[in-house]
Short mmCIF file of C-alpha atoms in Angstrom, two decimals:
data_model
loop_
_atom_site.label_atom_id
_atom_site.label_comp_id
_atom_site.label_asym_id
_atom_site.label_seq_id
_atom_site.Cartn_x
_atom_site.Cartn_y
_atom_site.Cartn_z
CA UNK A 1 -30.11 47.32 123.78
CA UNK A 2 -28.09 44.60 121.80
CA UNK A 3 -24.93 45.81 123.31
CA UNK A 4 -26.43 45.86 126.55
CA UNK A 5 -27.43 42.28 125.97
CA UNK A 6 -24.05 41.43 124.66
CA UNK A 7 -22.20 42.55 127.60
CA UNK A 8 -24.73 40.75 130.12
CA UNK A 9 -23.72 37.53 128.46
CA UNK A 10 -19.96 38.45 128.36
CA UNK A 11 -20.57 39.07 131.91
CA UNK A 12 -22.19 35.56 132.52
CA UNK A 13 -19.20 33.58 130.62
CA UNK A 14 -16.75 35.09 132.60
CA UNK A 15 -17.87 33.87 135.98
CA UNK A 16 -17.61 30.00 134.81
CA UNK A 17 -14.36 28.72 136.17
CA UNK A 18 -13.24 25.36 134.71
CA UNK A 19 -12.07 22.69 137.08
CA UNK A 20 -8.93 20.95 136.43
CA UNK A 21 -9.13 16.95 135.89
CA UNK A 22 -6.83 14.81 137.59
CA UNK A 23 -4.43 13.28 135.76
CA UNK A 24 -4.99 9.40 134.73
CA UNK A 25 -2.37 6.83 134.83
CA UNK A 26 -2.16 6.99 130.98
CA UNK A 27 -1.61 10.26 131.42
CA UNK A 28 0.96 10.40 134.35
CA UNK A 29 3.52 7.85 131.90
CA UNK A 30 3.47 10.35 128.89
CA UNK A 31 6.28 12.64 128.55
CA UNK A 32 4.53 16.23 128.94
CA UNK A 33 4.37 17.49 125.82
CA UNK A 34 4.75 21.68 125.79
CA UNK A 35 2.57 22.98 122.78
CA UNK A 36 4.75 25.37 120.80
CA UNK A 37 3.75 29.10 120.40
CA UNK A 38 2.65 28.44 117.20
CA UNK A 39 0.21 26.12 117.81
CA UNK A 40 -1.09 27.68 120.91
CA UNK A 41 -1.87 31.58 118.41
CA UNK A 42 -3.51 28.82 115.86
CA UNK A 43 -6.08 27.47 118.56
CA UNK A 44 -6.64 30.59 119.75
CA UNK A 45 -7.56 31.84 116.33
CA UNK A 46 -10.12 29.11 115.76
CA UNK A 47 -12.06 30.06 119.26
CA UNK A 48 -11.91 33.70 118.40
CA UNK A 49 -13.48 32.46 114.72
CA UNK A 50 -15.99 30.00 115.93
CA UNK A 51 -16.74 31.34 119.86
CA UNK A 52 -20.13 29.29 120.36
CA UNK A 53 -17.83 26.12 120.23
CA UNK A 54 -15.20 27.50 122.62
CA UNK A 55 -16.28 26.02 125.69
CA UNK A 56 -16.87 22.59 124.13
CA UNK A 57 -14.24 19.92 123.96
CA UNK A 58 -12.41 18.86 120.32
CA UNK A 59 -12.55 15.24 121.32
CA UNK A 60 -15.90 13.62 120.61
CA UNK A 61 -14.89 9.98 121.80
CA UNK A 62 -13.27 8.79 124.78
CA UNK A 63 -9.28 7.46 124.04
CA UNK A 64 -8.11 6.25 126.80
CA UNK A 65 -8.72 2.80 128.68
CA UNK A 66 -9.45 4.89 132.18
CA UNK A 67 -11.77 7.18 130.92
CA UNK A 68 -13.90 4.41 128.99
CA UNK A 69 -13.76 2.35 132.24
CA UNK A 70 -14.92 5.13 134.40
CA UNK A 71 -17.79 5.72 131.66
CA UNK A 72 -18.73 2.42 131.66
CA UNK A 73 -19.05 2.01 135.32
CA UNK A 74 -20.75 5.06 135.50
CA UNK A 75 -23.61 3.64 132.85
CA UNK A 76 -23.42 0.68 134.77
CA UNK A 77 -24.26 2.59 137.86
CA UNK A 78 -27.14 4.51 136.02
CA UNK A 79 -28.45 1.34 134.78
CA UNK A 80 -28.63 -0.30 138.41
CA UNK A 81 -30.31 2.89 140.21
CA UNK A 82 -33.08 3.05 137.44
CA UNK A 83 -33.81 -0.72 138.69
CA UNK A 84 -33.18 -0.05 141.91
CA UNK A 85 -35.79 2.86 142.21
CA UNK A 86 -38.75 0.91 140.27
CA UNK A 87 -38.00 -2.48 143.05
CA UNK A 88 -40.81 -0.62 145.32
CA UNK A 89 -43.17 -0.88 142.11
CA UNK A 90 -42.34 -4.40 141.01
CA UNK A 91 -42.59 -5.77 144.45
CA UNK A 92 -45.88 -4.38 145.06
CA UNK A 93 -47.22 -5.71 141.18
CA UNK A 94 -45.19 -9.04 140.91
CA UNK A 95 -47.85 -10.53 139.94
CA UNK A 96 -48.30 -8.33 136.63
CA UNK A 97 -44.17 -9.06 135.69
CA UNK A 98 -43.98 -12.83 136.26
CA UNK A 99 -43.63 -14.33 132.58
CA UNK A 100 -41.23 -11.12 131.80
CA UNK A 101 -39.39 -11.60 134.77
CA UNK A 102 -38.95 -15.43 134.41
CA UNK A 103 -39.43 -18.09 137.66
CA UNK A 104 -35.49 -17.52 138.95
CA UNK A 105 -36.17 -13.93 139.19
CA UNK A 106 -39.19 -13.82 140.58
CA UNK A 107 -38.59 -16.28 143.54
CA UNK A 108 -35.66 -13.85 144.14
CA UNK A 109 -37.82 -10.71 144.56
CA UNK A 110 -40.26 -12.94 146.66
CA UNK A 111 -37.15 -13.57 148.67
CA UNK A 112 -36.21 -10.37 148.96
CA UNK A 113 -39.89 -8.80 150.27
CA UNK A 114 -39.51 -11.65 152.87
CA UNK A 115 -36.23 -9.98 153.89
CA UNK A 116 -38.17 -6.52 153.68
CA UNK A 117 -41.05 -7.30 155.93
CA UNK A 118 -38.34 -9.22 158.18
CA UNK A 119 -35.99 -6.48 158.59
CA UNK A 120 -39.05 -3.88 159.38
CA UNK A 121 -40.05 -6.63 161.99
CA UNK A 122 -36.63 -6.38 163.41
CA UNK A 123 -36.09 -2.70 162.92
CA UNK A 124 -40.08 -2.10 165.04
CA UNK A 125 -39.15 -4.68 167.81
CA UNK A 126 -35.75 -2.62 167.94
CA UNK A 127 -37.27 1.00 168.40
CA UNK A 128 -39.49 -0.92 171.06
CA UNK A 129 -36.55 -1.75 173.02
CA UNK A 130 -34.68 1.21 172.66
CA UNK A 131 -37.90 3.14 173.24
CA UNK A 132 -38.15 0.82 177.19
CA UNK A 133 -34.49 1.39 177.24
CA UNK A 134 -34.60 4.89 177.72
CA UNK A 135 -37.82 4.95 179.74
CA UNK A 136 -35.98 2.47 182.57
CA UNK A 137 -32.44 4.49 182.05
CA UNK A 138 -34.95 7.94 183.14
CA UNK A 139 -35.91 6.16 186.37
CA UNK A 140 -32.45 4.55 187.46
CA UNK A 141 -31.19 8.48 186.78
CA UNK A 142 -34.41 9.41 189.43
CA UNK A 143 -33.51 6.79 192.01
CA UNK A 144 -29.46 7.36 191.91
CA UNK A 145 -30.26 11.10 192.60
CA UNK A 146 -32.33 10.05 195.53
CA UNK A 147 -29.54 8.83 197.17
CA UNK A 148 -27.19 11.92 197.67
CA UNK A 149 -29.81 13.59 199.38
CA UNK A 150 -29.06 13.72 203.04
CA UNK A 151 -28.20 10.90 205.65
CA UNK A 152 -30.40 11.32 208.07
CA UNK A 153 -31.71 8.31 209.91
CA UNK A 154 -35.40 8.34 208.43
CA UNK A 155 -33.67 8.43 205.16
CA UNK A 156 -31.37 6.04 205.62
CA UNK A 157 -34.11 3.28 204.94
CA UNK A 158 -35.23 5.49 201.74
CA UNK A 159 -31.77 4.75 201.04
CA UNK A 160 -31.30 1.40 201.62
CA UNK A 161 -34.87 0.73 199.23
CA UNK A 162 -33.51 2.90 196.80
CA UNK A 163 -30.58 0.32 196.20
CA UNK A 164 -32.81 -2.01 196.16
CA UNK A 165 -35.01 -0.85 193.28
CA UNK A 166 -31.72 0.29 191.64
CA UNK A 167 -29.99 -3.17 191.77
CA UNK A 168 -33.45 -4.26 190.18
CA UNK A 169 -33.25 -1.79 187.76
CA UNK A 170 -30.13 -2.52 186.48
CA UNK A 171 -30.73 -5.83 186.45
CA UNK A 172 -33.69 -5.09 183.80
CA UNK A 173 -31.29 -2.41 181.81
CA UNK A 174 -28.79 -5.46 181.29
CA UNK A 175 -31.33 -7.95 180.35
CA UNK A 176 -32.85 -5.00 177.60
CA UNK A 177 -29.61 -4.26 176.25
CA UNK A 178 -28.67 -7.82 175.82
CA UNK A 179 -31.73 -8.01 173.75
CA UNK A 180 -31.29 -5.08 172.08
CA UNK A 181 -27.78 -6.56 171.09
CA UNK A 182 -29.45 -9.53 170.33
CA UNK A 183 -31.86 -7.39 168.22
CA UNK A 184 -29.04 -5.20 166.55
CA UNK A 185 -27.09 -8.38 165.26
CA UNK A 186 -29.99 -9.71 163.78
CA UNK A 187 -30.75 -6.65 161.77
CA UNK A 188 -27.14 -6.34 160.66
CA UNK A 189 -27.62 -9.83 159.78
CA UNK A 190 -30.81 -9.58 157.87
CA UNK A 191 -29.01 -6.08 156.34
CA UNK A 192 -26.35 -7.75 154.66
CA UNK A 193 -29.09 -10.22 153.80
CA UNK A 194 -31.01 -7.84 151.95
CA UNK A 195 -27.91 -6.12 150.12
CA UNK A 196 -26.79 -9.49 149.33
CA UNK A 197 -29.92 -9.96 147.62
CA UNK A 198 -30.03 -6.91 145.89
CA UNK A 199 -26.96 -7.69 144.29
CA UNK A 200 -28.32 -10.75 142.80
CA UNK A 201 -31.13 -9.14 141.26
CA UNK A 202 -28.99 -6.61 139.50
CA UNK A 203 -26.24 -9.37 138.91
CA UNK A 204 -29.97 -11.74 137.13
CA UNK A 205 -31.35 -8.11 135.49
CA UNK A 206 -28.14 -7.57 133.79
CA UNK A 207 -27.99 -11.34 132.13
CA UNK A 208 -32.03 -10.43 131.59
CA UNK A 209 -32.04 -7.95 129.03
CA UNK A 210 -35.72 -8.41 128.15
CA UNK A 211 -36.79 -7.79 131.64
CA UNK A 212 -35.11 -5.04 132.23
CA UNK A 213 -36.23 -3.33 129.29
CA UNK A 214 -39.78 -4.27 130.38
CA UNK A 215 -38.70 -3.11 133.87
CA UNK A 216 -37.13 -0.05 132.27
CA UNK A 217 -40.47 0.78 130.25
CA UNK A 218 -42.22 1.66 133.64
CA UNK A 219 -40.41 4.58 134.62
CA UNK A 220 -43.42 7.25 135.12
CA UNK A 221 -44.28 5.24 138.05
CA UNK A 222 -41.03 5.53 139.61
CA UNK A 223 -41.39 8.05 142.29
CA UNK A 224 -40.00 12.05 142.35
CA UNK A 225 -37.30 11.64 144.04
CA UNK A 226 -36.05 8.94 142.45
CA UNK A 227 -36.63 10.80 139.25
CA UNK A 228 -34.58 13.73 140.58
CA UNK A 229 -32.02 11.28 141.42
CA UNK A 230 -31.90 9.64 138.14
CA UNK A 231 -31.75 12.94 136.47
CA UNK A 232 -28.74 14.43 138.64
CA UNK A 233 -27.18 10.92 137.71
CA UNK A 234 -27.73 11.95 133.94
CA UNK A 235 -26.59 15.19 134.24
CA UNK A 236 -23.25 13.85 136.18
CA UNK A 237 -23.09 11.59 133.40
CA UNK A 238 -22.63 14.76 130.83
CA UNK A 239 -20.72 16.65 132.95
CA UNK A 240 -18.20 13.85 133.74
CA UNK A 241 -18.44 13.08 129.74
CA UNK A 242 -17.26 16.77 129.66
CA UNK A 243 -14.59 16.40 131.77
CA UNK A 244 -13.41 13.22 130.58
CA UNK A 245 -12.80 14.58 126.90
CA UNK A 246 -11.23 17.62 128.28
CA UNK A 247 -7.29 17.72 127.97
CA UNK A 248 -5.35 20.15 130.25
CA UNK A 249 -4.47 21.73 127.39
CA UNK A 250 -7.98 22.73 126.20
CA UNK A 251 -8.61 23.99 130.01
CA UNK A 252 -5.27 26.60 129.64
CA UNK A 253 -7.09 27.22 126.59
CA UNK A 254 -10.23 28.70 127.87
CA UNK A 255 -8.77 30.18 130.64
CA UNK A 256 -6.63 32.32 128.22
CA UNK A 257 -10.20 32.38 126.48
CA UNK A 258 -12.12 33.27 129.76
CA UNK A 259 -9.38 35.83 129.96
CA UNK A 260 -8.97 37.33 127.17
CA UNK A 261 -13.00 37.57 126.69
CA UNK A 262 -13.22 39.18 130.37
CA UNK A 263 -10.69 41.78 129.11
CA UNK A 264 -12.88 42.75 126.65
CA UNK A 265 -15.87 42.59 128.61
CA UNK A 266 -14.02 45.40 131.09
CA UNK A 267 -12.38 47.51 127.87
CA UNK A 268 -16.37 47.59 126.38
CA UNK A 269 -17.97 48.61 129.20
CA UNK A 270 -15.77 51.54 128.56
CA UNK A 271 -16.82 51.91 124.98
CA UNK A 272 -20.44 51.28 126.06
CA UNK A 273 -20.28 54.58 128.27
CA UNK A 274 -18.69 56.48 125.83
CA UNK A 275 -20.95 55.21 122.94
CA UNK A 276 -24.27 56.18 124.97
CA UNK A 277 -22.94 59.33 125.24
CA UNK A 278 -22.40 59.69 121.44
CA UNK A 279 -25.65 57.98 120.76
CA UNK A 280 -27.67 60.86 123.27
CA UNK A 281 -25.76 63.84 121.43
CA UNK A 282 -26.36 61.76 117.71
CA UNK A 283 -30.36 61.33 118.83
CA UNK A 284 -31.06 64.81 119.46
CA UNK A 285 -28.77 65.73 116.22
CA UNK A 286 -31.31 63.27 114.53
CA UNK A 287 -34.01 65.06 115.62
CA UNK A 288 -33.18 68.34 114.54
CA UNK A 289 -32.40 66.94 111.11
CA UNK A 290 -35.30 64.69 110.79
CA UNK A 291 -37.95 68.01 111.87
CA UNK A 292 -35.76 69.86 109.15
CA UNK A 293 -36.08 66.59 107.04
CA UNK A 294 -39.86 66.98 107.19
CA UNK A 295 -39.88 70.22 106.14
CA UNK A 296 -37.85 69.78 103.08
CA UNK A 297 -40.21 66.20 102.38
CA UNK A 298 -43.36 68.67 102.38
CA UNK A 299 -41.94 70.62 99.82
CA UNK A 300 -40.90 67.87 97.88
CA UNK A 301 -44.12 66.23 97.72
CA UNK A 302 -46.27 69.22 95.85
CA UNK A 303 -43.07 68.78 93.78
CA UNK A 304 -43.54 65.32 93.02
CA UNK A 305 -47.17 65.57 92.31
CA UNK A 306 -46.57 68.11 89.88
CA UNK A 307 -44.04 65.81 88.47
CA UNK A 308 -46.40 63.02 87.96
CA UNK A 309 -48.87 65.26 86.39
CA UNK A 310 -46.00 66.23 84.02
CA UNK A 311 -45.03 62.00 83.89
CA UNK A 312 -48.66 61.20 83.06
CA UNK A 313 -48.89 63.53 79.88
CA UNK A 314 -45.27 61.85 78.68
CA UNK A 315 -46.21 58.43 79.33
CA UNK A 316 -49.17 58.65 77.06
CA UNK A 317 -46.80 60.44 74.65
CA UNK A 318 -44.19 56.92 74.79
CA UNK A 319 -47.25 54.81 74.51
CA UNK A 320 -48.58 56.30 71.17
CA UNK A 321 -45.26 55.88 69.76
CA UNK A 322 -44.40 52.57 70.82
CA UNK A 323 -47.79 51.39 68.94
CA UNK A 324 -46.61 52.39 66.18
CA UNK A 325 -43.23 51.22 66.41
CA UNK A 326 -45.18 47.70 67.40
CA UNK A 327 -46.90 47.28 63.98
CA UNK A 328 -44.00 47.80 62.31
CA UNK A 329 -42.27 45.22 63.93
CA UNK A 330 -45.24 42.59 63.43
CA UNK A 331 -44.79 43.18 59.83
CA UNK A 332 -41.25 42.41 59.59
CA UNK A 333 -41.58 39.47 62.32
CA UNK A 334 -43.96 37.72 59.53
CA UNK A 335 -41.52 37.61 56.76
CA UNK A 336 -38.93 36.24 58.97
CA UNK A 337 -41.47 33.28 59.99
CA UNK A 338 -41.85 32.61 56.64
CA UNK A 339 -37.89 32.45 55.98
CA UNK A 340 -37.58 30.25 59.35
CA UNK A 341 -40.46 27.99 58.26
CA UNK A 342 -38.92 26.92 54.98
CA UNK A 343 -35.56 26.76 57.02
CA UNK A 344 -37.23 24.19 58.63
CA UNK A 345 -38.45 22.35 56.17
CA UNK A 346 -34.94 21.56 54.36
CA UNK A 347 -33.69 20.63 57.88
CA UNK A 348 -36.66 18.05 58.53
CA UNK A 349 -35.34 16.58 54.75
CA UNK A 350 -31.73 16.24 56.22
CA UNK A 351 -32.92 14.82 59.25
CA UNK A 352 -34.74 12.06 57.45
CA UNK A 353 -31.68 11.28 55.27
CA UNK A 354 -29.32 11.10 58.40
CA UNK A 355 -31.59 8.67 60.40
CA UNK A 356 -31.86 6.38 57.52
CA UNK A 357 -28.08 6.19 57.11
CA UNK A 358 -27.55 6.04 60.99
CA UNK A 359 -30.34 3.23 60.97
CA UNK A 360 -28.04 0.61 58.99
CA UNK A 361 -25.05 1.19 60.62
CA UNK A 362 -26.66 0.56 63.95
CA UNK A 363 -27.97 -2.81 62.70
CA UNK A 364 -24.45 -3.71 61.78
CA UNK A 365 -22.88 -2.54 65.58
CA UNK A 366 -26.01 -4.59 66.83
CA UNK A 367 -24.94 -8.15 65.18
CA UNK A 368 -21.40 -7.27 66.13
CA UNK A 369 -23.10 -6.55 69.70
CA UNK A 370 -24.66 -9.73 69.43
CA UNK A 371 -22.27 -11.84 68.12
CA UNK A 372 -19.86 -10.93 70.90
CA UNK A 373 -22.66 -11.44 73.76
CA UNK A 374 -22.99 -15.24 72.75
CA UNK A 375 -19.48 -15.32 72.90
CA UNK A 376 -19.06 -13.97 76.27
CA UNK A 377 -21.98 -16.50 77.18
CA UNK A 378 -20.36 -19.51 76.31
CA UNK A 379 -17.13 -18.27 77.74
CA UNK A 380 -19.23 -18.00 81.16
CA UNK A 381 -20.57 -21.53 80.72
CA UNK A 382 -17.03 -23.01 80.06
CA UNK A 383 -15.72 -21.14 83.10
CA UNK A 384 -18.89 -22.28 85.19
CA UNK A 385 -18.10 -26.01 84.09
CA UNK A 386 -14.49 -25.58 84.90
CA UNK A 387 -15.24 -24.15 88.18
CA UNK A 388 -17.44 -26.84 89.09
CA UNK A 389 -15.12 -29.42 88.30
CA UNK A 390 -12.33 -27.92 90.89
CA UNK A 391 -15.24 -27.40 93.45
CA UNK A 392 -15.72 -31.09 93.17
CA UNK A 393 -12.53 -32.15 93.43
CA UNK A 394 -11.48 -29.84 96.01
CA UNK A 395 -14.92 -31.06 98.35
CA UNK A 396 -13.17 -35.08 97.63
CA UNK A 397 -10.00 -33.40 98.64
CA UNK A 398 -11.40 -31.63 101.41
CA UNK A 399 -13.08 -34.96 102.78
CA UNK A 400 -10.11 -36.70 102.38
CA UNK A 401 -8.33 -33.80 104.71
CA UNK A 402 -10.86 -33.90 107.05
CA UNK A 403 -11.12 -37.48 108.16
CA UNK A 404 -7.33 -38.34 107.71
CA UNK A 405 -7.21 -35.02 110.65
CA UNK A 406 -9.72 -37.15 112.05
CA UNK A 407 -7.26 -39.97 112.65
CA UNK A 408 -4.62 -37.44 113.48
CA UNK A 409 -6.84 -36.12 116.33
CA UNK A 410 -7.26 -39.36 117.30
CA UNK A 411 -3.66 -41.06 117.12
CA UNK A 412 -2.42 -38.22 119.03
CA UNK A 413 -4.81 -38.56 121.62
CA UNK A 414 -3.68 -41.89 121.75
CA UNK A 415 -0.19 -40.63 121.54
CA UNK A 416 -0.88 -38.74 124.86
CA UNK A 417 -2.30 -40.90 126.94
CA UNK A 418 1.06 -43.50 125.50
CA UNK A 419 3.80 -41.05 126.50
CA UNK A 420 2.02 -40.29 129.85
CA UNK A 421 2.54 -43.96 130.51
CA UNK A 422 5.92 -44.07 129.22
CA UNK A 423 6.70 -40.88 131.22
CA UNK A 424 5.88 -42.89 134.00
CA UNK A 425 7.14 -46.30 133.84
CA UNK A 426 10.39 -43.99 132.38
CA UNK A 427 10.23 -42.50 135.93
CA UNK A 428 9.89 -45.84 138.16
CA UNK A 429 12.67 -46.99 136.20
CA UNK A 430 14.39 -43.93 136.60
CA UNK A 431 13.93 -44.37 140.42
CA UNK A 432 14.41 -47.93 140.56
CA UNK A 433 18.32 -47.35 138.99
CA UNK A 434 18.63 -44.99 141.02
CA UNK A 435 17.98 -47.13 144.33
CA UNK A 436 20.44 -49.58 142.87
CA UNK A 437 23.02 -47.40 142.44
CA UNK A 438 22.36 -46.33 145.92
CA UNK A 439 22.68 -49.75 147.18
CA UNK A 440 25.53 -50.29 145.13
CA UNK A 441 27.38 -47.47 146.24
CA UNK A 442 26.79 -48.30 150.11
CA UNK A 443 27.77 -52.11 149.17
CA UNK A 444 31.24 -50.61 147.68
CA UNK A 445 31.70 -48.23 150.88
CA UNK A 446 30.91 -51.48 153.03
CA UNK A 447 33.35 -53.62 151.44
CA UNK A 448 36.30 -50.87 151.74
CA UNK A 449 35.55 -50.09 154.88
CA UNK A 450 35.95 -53.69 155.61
CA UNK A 451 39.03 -53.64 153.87
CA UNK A 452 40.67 -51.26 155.71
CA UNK A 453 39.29 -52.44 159.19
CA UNK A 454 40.80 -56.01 157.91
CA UNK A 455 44.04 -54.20 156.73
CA UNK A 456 44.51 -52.61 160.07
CA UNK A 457 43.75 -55.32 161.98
CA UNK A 458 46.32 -57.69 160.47
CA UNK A 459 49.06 -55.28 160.45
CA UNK A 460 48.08 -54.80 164.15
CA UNK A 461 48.55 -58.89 164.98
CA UNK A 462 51.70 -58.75 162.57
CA UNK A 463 53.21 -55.83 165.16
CA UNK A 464 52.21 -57.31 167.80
CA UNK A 465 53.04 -61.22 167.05
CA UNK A 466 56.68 -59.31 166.15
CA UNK A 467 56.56 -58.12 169.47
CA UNK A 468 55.97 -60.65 171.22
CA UNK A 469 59.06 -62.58 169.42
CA UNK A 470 61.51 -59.46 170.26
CA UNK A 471 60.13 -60.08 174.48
CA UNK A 472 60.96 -63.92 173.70
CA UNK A 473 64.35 -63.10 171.97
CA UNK A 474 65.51 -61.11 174.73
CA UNK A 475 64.90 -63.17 177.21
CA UNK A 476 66.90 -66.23 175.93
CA UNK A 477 69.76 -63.68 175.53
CA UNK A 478 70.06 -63.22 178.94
CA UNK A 479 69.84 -66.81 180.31
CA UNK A 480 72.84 -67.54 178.41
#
C-alpha cells in the first residue's frame, strides 16, 4: 500500500508543468551566463537529497528593482480592492466611521453616494428610453412593411397614411435618440465622475493609515464575492511571489527534476508489477511456514514450561546462596566504614588548617583589591573633571562657530542679492558700450564714406575744369 501511495504522488508531481517567466529588463542587459556541468550534477544532487524542497525557489527575497516594483504594485492593488469592496458597507454606516474617517474623507464618500444615486438616476431614465426606443422602432418596422403590400387603388390611401404615421414616427425615434444621447453623455459624464472620485478616496485612505486599518478591521462584512476576489488576489500574490523568485535556471532545473522523477515513476511501475508478484508467491510461502511455525511453537511451549519448572527450583537455589554471600559482605562493608570514617576525620583537620592559611592571604589580595579600586576612582574623577573642562570649552567654541556662521549666512545673503545688482548694472553697462561702439563705428563708416564721395567728386571737377581748358586751348590755336 505505501508503494502504491508513493507512485500516486509520483504520478501527481509529474503532471505540474512550470511556466517560463519573461525575462525583465535587468535581465535582458546581463550577459547569459551558461552554468557549467559541474554545477548543474551539484544542484541536482541537493534536490535528489532534500526532494520536499525541490519545487520551491532558493531565493527568499526579491533582487531586482522590476520584480520589487511589480510586488509593490501588486500589494498596492490588494490594498485598494480590500477598500474598494467594504465602500458598499461604509456608505451605508457613515455615520458609525465619521471621527475615524476624519471630516475631508467623509464629505468625499458623501460626495461620492451623491454620484451613486445620480448615476442610477441616469442609468433608470436611460433603460426607460431605450426600453420606448425599441417599442416605437417595432411599430415603424410594422408600418414600413405595410407599404410593399400591393398598389391597388383602395390601398393606395393606406399607403399614403402609412407615410404619414411613419414620417411621425421617425420624427419621435429622432427626438428619443437625441435624448438618449443626451442621456448617454451624461452618464459617461457622471462615470468618470464617480471613478474620479474613487481615486481620491484611495489616493485620502492611503495618506490615512488609521482609517484604513479601522476600515480594514471590518472585513467579515465584506460580501462573498468580494471575499473570493480578495482571496484569488492573495493567492496571485503567492503565485506571482513564486514566479518572481524563480530564475530560468531553477525552471531547467525541475524540468530535468520533473524528468528525471517521471522516469522513475515509469521504471517503478515496472518494479511494482514485478514486486506484487514476488510479494503473492512470498505470502503464501509465509503461510506455509508460519502453519509449520505454529506447530513447532506448540511444542516449544510444554518445553518452556517444563523449563521454568526446572528455572524455579534453580532460582531458589541462587537465592539461598546469595544470602549468604550478602552477610558476608555486610561484615566486611563495616570495617571499611570504620577505616573511611577516621579517613575523614584527618581530612576535616587539614581542611581547617588550609582555610585558616587561605583566610589571611585573602585579606591581604583584598587591601591590594582595595587599594587599587580607590585608585581607579580618583583616576575616573580626574578624567570626569578633565572631560568637563573640554566640554565647556568646546560648547564656548561651538557658540562662537555658530553665530560667526550666523553672520556668514547672512553676509552672503547679502553678498547675493549685491552681485545680482552688480550683474546687472555690469550688463546695462555692458550694453550701453556696446551701443557706443555701434554708433561709433557707423560715425567712422559715415565720415569715410564722405571722404571718398568728397575725393571723387573733386577729382571729378579737377578732370573736368582740365577739360574744359584743353576745349579753350584748342580753340585759340586755330584762330591764329
Amino acid at each position: 500500500m505505501s508503494t502504491l501511495k508513493m507512485s500516486s504522488a509520483m504520478t501527481v508531481t509529474t503532471t505540474i508543468k512550470p511556466v517560463g517567466l519573461e525575462p525583465t529588463v535587468h535581465m535582458k542587459l546581463q550577459p547569459p551566463s551558461k552554468p557549467s556541468p559541474s554545477q548543474n550534477t551539484v544542484r541536482l544532487r541537493k534536490l535528489r537529497l532534500d526532494p520536499s524542497r525541490a519545487l520551491e525557489p532558493t531565493r527568499k527575497k526579491l533582487t531586482t528593482i522590476e520584480s520589487q516594483r511589480v510586488m509593490s504594485v501588486f500589494e498596492e492593488t490588494i490594498k485598494r480592492v480590500e477598500i474598494v469592496t467594504l465602500l458598499p458597507y461604509i456608505l451605508e454606516n457613515i455615520d458609525r466611521f465619521k471621527i475615524v474617517l476624519g471630516i475631508e474623507l467623509v464629505e468625499m464618500l458623501l460626495q461620492h453616494i451623491a454620484f451613486q444615486d445620480s448615476y442610477q438616476d441616469i442609468r433608470s431614465e436611460l433603460d426607460k428610453q431605450l426600453q420606448k426606443r425599441l417599442k416605437s422602432g417595432k411599430s415603424s418596422s410594422v408600418v414600413k412593411g405595410s407599404q410593399f403590400d400591393d398598389a391597388d387603388d383602395d390601398q393606395q390611401e393606406e399607403a399614403d397614411t402609412s407615410r404619414k404615421t411613419s414620417a411621425s414616427s421617425t420624427h419621435s425615434l429622432q427626438s428619443l435618440d437625441g435624448q438618449a444621447e443626451h442621456l448617454m453623455r451624461q452618464l459617461t459624464l457622471i462615470a468618470q465622475k464617480l471613478s474620479h472620485s474613487c481615486k481620491n478616496i484611495l489616493r485620502v485612505f492611503s495618506l490615512n493609515p488609521a482609517a484604513m486599518n479601522a476600515i480594514t478591521a471590518e472585513c467579515e462584512h465584506r460580501k462573498e464575492d468580494c471575499k473570493e476576489l480578495v482571496g484569488y488576489l492573495l493567492e496571485l500574490k503567492e503565485i506571482l511571489l513564486g514566479k518572481l523568485l524563480t530564475t530560468p535556471e531553477e525552471e531547467n532545473e525541475r524540468m530535468e527534476y520533473l524528468k528525471e522523477i517521471s522516469k522513475r515513476e515509469r521504471n517503478n511501475a515496472v518494479i511494482i508489477e514485478k514486486l506484487e508478484g514476488e510479494l503473492k508467491a512470498a505470502i503464501e510461502d509465509k503461510d506455509e511456514e508460519i502453519r509449520k511455525k505454529n506447530d513447532i511453537i506448540r511444542h516449544l511451549s510444554a518445553d518452556v514450561t517444563q523449563i521454568n519448572n526446572y528455572a524455579e527450583e534453580h532460582n531458589w537455589r541462587i537465592k539461598q546462596e546469595a544470602e549468604k554471600q550478602e552477610a558476608a559482605d555486610i561484615k566486611n562493608c563495616e570495617g571499611k566504614c570504620q577505616k573511611l570514617h577516621q579517613e575523614i576525620t584527618h581530612l576535616r583537620t587539614q581542611l581547617h588548617t588550609h582555610t585558616v592559611e587561605h583566610r589571611d592571604s585573602e585579606q591581604e589580595l583584598r587591601k591590594k583589591k582595595y587599594k587599587i579600586e580607590t585608585e581607579v576612582e580618583n583616576w575616573i574623577q580626574k578624567y570626569d573633571q578633565d572631560m568637563g573642562e573640554r566640554q565647556d570649552e568646546y560648547e564656548e567654541i561651538d557658540a562662537v562657530y555658530t553665530e560667526e556662521k550666523k553672520q556668514l549666512h547672512e553676509l552672503e545673503e547679502r553678498f547675493k542679492t549685491l552681485e545680482a545688482e552688480y550683474l546687472q548694472i555690469m550688463e546695462e553697462r555692458r550694453a550701453a558700450r556696446e551701443k557706443r561702439e555701434q554708433a561709433e563705428r557707423e560715425l567712422a563708416l559715415m565720415v569715410k564714406a564722405a571722404t571718398t564721395i568728397q575725393a571723387f567728386w573733386r577729382s571729378y571737377k579737377v578732370r573736368k575744369a582740365l577739360k574744359s581748358k584743353k576745349k579753350k586751348g584748342g580753340g585759340k590755336k586755330k584762330k591764329k
